[in-house]
Coordinates of C-alpha atoms and ligand atoms in Angstrom, one line a residue:
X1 CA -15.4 -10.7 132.4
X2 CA -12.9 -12.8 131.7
X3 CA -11.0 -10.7 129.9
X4 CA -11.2 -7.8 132.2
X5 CA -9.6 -10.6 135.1
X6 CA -6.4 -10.8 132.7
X7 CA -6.4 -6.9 132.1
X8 CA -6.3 -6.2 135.7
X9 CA -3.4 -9.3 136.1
X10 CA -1.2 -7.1 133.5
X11 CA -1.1 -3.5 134.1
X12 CA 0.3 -1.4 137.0
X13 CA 3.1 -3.1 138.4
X14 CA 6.2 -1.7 137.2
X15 CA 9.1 -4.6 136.1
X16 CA 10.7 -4.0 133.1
X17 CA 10.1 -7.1 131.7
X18 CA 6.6 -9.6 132.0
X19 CA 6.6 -12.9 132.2
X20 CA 3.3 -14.4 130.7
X21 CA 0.6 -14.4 132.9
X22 CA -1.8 -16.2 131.3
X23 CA -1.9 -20.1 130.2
X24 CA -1.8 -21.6 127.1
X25 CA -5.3 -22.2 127.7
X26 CA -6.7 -19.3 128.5
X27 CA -4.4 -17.2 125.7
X28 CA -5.5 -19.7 122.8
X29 CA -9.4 -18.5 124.0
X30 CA -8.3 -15.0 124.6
X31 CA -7.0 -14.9 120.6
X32 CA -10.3 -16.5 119.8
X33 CA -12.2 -13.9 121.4
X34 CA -10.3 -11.0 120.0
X35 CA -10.6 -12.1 116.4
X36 CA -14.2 -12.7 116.6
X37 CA -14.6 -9.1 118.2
X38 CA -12.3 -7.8 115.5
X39 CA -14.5 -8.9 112.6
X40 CA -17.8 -8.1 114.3
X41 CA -15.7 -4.4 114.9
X42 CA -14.9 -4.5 111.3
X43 CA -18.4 -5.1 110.1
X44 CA -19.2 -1.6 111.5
X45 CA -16.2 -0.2 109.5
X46 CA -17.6 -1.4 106.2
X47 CA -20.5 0.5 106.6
X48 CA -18.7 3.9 108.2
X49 CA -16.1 4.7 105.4
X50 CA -17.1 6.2 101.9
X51 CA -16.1 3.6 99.0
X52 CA -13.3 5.8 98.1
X53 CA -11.6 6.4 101.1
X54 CA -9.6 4.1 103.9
X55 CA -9.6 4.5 107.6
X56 CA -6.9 6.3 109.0
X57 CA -7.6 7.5 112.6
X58 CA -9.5 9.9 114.6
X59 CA -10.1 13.6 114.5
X60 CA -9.9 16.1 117.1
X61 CA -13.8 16.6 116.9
X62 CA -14.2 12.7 117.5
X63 CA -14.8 11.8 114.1
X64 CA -13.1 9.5 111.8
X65 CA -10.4 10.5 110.0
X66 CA -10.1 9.1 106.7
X67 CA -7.2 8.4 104.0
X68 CA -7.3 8.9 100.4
X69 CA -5.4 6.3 98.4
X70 CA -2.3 7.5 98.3
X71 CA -1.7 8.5 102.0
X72 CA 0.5 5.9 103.3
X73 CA -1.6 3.9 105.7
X74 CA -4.2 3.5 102.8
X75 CA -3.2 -0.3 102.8
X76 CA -3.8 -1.5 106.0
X77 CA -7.5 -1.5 105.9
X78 CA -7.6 -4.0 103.0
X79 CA -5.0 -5.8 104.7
X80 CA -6.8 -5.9 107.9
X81 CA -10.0 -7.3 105.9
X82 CA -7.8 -9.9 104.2
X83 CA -6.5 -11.1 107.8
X84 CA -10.1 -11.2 109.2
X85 CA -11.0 -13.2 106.8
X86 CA -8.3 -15.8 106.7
X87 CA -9.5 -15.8 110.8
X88 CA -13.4 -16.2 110.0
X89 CA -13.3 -17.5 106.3
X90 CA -16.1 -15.1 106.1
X91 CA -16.9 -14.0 102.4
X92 CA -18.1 -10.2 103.0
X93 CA -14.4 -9.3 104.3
X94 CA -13.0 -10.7 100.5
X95 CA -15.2 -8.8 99.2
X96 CA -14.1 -5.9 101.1
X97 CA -10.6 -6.1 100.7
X98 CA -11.3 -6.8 97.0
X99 CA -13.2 -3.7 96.9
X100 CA -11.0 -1.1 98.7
X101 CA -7.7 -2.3 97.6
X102 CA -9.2 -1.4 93.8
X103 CA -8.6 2.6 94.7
X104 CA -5.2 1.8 95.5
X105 CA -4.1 0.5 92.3
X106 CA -3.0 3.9 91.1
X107 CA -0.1 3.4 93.5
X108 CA 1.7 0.7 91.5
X109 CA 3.1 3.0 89.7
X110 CA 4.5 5.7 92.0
X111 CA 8.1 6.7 92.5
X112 CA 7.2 9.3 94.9
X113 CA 7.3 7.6 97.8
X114 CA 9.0 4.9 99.5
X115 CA 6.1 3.4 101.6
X116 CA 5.1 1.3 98.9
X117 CA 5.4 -2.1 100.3
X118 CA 3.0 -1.0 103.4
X119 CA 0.5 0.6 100.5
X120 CA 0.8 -2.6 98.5
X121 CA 2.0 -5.8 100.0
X122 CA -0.1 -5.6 103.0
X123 CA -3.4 -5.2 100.8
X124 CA -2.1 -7.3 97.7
X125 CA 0.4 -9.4 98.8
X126 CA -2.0 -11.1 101.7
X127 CA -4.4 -11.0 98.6
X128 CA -1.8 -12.9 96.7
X129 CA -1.1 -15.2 99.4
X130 CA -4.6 -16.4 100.5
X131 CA -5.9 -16.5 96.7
X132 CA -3.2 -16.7 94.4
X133 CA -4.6 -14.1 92.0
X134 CA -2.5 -13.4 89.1
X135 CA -3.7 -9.7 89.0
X136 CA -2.0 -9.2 92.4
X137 CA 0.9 -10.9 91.5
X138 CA 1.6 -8.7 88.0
X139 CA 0.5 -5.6 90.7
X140 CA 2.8 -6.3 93.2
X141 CA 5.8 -6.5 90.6
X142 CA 5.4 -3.3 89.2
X143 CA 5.1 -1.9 92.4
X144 CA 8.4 -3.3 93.3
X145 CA 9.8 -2.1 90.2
X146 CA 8.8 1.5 90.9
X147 CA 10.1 1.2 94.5
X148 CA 13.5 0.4 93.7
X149 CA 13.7 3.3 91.1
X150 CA 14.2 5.2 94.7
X151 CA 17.4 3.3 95.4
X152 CA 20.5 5.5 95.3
X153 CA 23.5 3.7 94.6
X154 CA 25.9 6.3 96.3
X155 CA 23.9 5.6 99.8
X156 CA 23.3 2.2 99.0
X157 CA 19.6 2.8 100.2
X158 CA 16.1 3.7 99.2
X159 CA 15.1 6.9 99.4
X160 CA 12.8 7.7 101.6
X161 CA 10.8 11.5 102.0
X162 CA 11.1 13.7 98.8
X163 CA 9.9 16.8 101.6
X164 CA 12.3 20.0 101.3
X165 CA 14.4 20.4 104.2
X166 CA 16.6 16.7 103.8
X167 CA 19.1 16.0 101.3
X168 CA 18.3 12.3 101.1
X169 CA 16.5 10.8 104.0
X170 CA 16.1 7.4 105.0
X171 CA 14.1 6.7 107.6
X172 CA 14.0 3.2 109.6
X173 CA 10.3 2.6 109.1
X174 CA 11.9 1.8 105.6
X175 CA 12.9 -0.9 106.7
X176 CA 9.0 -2.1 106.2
X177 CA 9.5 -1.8 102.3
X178 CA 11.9 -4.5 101.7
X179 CA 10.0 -7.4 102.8
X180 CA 8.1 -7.0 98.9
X181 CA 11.3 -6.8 97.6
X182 CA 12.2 -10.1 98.6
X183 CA 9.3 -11.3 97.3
X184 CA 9.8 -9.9 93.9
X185 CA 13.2 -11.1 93.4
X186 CA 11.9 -14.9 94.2
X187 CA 8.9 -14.7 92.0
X188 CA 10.2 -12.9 89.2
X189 CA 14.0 -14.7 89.4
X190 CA 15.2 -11.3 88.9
X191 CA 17.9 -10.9 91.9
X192 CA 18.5 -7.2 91.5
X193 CA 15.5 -6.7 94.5
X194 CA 16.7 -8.1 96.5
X195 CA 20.6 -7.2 96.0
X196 CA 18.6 -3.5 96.4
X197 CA 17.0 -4.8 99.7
X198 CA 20.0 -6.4 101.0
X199 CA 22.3 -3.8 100.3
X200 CA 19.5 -1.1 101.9
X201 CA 19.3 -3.3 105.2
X202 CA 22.9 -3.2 105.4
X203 CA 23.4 0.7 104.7
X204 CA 20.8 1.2 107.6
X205 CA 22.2 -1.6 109.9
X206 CA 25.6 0.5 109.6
X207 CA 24.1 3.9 110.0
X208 CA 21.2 4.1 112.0
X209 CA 21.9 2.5 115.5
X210 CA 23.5 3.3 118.4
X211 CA 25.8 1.4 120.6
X212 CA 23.0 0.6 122.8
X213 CA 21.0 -0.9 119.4
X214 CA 18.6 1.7 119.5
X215 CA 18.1 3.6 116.1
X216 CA 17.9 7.2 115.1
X217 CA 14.6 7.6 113.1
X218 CA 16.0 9.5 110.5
X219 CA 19.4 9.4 108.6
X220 CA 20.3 12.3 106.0
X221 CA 22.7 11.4 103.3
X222 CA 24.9 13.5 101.4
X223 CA 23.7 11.8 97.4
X224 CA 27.4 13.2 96.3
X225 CA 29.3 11.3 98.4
X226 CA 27.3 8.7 100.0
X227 CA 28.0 10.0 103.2
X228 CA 26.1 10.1 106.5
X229 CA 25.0 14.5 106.5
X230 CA 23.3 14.1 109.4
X231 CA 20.9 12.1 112.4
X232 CA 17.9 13.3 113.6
X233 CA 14.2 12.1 114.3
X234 CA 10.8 13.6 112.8
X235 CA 8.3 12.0 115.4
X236 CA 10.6 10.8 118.2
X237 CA 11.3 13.4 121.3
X238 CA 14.6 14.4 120.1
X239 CA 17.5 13.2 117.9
X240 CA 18.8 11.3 120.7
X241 CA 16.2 9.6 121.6
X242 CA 14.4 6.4 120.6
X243 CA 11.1 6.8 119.2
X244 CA 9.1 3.8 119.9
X245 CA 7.5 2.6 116.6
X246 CA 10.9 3.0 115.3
X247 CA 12.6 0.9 117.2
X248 CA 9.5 -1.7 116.5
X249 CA 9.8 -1.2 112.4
X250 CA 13.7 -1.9 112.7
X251 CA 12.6 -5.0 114.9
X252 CA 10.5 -6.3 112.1
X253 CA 12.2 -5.5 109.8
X254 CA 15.3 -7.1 110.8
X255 CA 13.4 -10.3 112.1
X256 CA 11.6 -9.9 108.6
X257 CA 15.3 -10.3 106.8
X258 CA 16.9 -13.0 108.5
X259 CA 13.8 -14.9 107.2
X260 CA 14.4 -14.1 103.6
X261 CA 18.1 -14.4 103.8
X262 CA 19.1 -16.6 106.5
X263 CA 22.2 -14.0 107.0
X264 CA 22.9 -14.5 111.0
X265 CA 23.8 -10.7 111.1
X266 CA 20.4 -10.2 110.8
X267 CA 19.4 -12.2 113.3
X268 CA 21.6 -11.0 115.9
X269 CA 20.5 -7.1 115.0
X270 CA 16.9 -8.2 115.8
X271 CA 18.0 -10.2 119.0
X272 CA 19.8 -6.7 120.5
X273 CA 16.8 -4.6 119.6
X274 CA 14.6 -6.7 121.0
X275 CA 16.7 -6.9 123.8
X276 CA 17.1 -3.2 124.0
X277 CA 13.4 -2.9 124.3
X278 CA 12.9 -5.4 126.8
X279 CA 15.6 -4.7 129.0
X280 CA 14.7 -0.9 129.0
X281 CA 13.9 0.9 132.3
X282 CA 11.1 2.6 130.9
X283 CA 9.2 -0.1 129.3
X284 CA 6.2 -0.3 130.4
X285 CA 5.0 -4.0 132.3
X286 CA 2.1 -4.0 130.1
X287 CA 4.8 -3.5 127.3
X288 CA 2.9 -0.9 125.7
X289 CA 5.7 1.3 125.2
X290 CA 5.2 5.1 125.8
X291 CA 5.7 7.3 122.5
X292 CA 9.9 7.2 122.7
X293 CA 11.9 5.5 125.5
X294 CA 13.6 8.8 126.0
X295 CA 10.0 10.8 126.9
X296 CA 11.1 12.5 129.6
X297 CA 7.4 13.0 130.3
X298 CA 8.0 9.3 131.4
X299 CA 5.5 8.3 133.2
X300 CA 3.1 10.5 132.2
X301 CA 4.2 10.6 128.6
X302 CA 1.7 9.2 126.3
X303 CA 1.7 5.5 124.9
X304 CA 1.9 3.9 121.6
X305 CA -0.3 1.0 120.9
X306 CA 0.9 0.5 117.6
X307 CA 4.4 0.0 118.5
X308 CA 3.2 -2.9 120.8
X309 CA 1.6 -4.5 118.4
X310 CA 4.3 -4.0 115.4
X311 CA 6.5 -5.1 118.6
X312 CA 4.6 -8.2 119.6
X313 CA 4.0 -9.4 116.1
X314 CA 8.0 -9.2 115.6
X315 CA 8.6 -10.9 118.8
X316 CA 6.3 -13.9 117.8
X317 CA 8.3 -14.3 114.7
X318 CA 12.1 -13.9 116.0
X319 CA 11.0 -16.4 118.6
X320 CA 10.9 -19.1 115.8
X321 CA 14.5 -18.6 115.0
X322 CA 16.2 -18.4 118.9
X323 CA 17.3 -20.8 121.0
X324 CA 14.9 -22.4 123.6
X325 CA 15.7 -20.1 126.4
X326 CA 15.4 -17.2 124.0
X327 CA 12.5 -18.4 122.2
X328 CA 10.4 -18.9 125.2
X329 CA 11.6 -15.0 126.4
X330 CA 10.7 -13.6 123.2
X331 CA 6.9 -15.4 122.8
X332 CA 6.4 -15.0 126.0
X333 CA 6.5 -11.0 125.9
X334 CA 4.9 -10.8 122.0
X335 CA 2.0 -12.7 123.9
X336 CA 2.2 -10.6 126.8
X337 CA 2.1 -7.6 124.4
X338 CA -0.7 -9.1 123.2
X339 CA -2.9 -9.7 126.4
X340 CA -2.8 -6.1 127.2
X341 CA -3.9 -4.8 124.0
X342 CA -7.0 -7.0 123.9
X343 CA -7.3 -5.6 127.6
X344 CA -10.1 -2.6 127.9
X345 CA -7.3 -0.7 128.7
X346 CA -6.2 -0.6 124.7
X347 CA -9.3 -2.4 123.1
X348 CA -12.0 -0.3 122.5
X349 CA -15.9 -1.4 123.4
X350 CA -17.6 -2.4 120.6
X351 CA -19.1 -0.3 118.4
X352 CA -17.1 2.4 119.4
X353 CA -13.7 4.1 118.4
X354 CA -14.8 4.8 115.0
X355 CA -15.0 0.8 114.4
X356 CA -10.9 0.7 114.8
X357 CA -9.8 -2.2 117.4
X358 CA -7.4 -0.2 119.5
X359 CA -7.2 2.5 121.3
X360 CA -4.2 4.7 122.4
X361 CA -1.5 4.8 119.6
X362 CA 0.5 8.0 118.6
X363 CA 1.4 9.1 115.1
X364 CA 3.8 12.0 115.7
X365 CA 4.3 14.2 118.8
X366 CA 6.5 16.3 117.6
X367 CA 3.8 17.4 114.4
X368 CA 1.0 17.2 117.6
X369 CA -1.0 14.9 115.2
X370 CA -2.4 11.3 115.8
X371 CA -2.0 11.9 119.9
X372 CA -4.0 8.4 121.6
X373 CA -6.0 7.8 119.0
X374 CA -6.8 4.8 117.0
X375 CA -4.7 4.2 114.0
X376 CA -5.3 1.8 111.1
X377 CA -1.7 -0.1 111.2
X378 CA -2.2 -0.9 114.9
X379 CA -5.2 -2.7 114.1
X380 CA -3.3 -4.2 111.0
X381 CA -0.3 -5.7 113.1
X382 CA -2.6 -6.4 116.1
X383 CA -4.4 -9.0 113.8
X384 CA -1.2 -10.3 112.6
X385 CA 0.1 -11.1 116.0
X386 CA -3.3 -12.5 116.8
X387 CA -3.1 -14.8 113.6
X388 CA 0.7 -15.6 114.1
X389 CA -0.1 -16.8 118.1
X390 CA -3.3 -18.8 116.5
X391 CA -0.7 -20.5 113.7
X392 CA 2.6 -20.8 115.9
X393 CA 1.2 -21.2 119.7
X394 CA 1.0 -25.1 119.8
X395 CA 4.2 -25.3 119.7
Ligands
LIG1 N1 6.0 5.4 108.7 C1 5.5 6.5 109.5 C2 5.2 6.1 110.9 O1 5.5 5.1 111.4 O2 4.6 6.9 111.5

């Protein structure tokens, strides 16, 4: 009941920009609430997928849609599992991450794509960092070494699709990759990740945004000369335009760097986007963004609860490293991000939505697939923002 008080308190009006609406108080016991439905959600997963495949989403007939190992959203699930059991210290969700993240292992060695730090470090590296097992450790290292085989030293990127039709794409999502990177160049002492990663965040900081900080999705390189080919976008409305869960991956990602670095530039890139965002006319005052800011469905135009949630758990973090005024902005809307996904508007009743926690994301309009359906990295960065508002909010 309670619940549905604050979800009525946050949606239709229509101000750019929210100020939190709820108290310290009653957000602490909203977080609470939302973890515990999460893992009694998640208990229902367990049962639903076959042992050898993850969650992805839903079909068109209203079934689940599941992931083989490979597919790039295969490591959210055992992520997920590993964040509901740091909230609930609850054994059977070890075990399940334990269990699931085994079919991934094959990925370690893969230099065929460049989604390797969302396949692996969010299934072994919250393994590693809630257990300290070796085995994800030495994983997690040759992971990074096959993702850096990517890196093309004439872009000064990673490679990111190997799909016919680019020359060399990068794409911002990638963005998502170098956080492992980082890690492996502290663990193993081997700098050369992250020169790889820093010299990647760079390339991208130089090529893919706009004046206005927004970012294309997709840069094409030239490999022969290094040189920008073209811009375009693969699931935003058009090449102009700012798809929404790209602007929330280079939010992260950039939040993500100035914490591995300290390099102010990378501070300040996250401040404008996040600016950008919450400045823009068409965000949403729930600050569920619709697909790309540019729809010009807009507002009819379908949402994206997976870019709030990759937003809101970005926004949490960059508020740690703001000034006061800032700060309070910036945790103030990753919380209000946060009270209208565990609204019914976004959070689905229990048992239903094929076990997944939210409702309403969007994988690709463009490729008319994923269309306001559940998807498994929503949940993922959903429970991170819930964790990260548990850990960070008595400040
Ligand atoms: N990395 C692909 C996506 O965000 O849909």
């Amino acid at each position: 009941m309670k619940r549905l008080v604050l979800a009525l308190l946050i949606t239709s009006s229509t101000t750019a920009f929210a100020q939190t609406k709820v108290s310290k108080k009653e957000m602490k016991a909203l977080v609470k609430e939302s973890l515990d439905f999460s893992a009694r959600q998640y208990k229902g997963m367990m049962t639903a997928v076959p042992d050898s495949l993850f969650p992805r989403s839903t079909n068109k007939d209203g079934s689940m849609m599941t992931a083989k190992y490979n597919w790039w959203t295969a490591g959210f699930y055992p992520g997920s599992c590993w964040y509901l059991f740091e909230a609930t210290g609850d054994p059977a969700f070890r075990a399940e991450a334990e269990k699931r993240q085994e079919n991934l292992l094959p990925n370690q060695y893969r230099t065929n794509t460049h989604d390797l730090g969302f396949l692996m470090y969010c299934s072994f590296g919250n393994d590693l960092r809630l257990t300290k097992d070796t085995a994800a450790r030495s994983i997690l290292l040759t992971s990074s070494a096959s993702l850096i085989k990517r890196y093309k030293p004439s872009i000064q990127a990673i490679r990111s699709w190997d799909h016919a039709g680019w020359k060399c794409p990068v794409i911002i999502d990638n963005m998502m990759n170098l956080e492992m990177l980082m890690w492996a160049a502290r663990e193993s002492k081997d700098p050369n990740f992250a020169r790889i990663a820093v010299e990647h965040a760079n390339t991208t900081l130089k090529n893919h945004f706009r004046e206005d900080y927004s970012s294309y999705h997709v840069i094409d390189y030239d490999t022969a000369t290094g040189q920008v080919f073209a811009k375009k976008t693969h699931q935003g409305h058009s090449d102009a335009s700012a798809w929404s869960r790209g602007q929330a991956w280079g939010l992260y990602g950039y939040t993500m760097m100035y914490r591995e670095t300290k390099d102010r530039t990378y501070l300040d890139q996250a401040r404008h986007i996040a600016d950008y965002m919450l400045n823009h006319p068409n965000m949403p005052a729930d600050l569920v963004p619709y697909y790309d800011y540019d729809a010009p469905e807009i507002p009819n135009a379908i949402r994206d609860a997976s870019a709030a949630a990759v937003m809101s758990s970005a926004l949490l973090e960059l508020s740690r490293y703001v000034d006061k005024a800032e700060s309070k902005r910036y945790w103030n809307a990753g919380a209000d991000a946060l009270v209208s996904l565990s609204s019914d508007a976004y959070r689905a009743k229990e048992g239903a939505n094929n076990h997944f926690i939210l409702m309403h994301s969007t994988g690709s309009v463009p490729g008319k697939s994923e269309l306001e359906v559940p998807l498994s990295y929503a949940d993922y960065y959903y429970l991170e923002a819930l964790l990260r508002y548990q850990k960070w909010g008595g400040r």
